[in-house]
C-alpha atoms as a printed R data frame, in Angstrom:
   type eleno elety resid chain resno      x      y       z
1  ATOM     1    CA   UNK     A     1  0.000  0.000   0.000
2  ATOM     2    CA   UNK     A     2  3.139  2.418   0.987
3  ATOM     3    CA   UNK     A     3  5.142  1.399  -2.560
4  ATOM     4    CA   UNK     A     4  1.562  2.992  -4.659
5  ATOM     5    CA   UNK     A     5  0.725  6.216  -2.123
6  ATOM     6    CA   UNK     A     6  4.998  6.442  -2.860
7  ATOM     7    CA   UNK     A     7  4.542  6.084  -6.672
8  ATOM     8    CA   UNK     A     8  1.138  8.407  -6.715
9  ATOM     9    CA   UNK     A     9  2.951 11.494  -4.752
10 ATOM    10    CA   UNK     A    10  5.539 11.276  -7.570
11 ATOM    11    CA   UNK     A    11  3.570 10.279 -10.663
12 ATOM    12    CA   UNK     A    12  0.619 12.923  -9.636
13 ATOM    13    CA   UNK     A    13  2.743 16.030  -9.779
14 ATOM    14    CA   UNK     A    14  4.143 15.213 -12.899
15 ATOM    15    CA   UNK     A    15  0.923 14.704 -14.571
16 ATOM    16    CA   UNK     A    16 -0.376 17.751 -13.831
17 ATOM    17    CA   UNK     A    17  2.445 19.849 -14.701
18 ATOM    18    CA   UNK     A    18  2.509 18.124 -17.947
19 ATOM    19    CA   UNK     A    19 -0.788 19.300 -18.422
20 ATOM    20    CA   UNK     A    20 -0.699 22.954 -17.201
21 ATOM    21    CA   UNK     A    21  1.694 22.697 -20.225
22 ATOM    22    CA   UNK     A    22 -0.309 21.340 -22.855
23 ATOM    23    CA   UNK     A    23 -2.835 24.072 -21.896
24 ATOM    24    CA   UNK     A    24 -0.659 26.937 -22.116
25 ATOM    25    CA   UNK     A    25  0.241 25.542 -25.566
26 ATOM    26    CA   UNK     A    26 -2.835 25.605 -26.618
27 ATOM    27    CA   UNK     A    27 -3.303 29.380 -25.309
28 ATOM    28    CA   UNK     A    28 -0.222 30.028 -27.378
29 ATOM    29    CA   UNK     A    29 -0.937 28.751 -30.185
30 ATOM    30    CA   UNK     A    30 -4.802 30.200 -30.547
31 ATOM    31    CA   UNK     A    31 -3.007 33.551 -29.531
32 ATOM    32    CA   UNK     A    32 -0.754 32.975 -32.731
33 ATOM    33    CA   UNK     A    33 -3.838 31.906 -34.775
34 ATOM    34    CA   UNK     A    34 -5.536 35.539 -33.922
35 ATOM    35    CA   UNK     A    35 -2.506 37.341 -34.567
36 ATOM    36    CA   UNK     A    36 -1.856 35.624 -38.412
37 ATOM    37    CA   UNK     A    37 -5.798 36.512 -38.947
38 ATOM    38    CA   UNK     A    38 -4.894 40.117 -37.979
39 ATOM    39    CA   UNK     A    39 -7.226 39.893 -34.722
40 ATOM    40    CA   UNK     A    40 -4.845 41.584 -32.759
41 ATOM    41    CA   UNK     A    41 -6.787 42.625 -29.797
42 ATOM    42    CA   UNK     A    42 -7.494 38.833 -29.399
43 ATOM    43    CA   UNK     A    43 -4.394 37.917 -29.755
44 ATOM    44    CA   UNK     A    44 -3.140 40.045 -26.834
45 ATOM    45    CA   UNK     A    45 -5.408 38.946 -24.694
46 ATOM    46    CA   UNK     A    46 -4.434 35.844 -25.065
47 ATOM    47    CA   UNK     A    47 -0.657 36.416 -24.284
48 ATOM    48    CA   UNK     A    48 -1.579 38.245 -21.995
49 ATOM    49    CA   UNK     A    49 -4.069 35.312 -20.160
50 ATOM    50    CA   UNK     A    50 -0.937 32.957 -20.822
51 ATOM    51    CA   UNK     A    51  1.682 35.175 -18.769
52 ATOM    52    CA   UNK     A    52 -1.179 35.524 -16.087
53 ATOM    53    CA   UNK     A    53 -1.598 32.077 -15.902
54 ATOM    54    CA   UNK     A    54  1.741 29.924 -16.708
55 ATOM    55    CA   UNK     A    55  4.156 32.744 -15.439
56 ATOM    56    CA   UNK     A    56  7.410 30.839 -15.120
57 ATOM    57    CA   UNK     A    57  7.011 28.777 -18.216
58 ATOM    58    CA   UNK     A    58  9.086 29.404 -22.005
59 ATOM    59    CA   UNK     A    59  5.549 30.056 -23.427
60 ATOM    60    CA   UNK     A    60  4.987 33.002 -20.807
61 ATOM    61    CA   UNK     A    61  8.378 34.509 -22.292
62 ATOM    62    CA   UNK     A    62  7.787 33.771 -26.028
63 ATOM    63    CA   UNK     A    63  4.298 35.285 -25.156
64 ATOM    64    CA   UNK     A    64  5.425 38.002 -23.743
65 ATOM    65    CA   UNK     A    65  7.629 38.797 -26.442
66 ATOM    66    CA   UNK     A    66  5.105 38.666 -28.514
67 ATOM    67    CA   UNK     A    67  3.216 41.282 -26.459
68 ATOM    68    CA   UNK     A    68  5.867 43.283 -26.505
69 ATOM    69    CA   UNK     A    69  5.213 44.014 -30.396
70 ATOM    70    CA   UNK     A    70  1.920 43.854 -31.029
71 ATOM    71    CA   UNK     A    71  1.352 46.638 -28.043
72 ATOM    72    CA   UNK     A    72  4.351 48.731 -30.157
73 ATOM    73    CA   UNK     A    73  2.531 48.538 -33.474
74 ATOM    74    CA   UNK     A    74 -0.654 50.039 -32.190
């Protein structure tokens, strides 16, 4: 009983980081979607939900990069 409570406390994290992932790739890549169909204010919003959300992750920097330009170009 020990060896699975073990395996679940170290499984269990890693499963849901993995998907906090997945869903700020998908935020990413619907922000990128808006931007290429010239829906910028959508698009910002998005990045901008992303960096709220998934601070600490690559996306969060790529995303705010991207912010970083469309807020210039307005």
């Amino acid at each position: 009983m020990n060896k699975y409570v073990s395996i679940l406390l170290v499984v269990l994290p890693l499963l849901i980081s993995a998907c906090s992932g997945e869903k700020g790739k998908d935020l990413y890549e619907t922000a990128q979607f808006e931007e290429k169909q010239n829906n910028k204010p959508h698009a910002i919003q998005l990045y901008e939900e992303l960096v709220a959300k998934y601070p600490d992750t690559e996306l969060a920097k790529k995303a705010q990069e991207r912010l970083s330009v469309l807020k210039q170009d307005r």
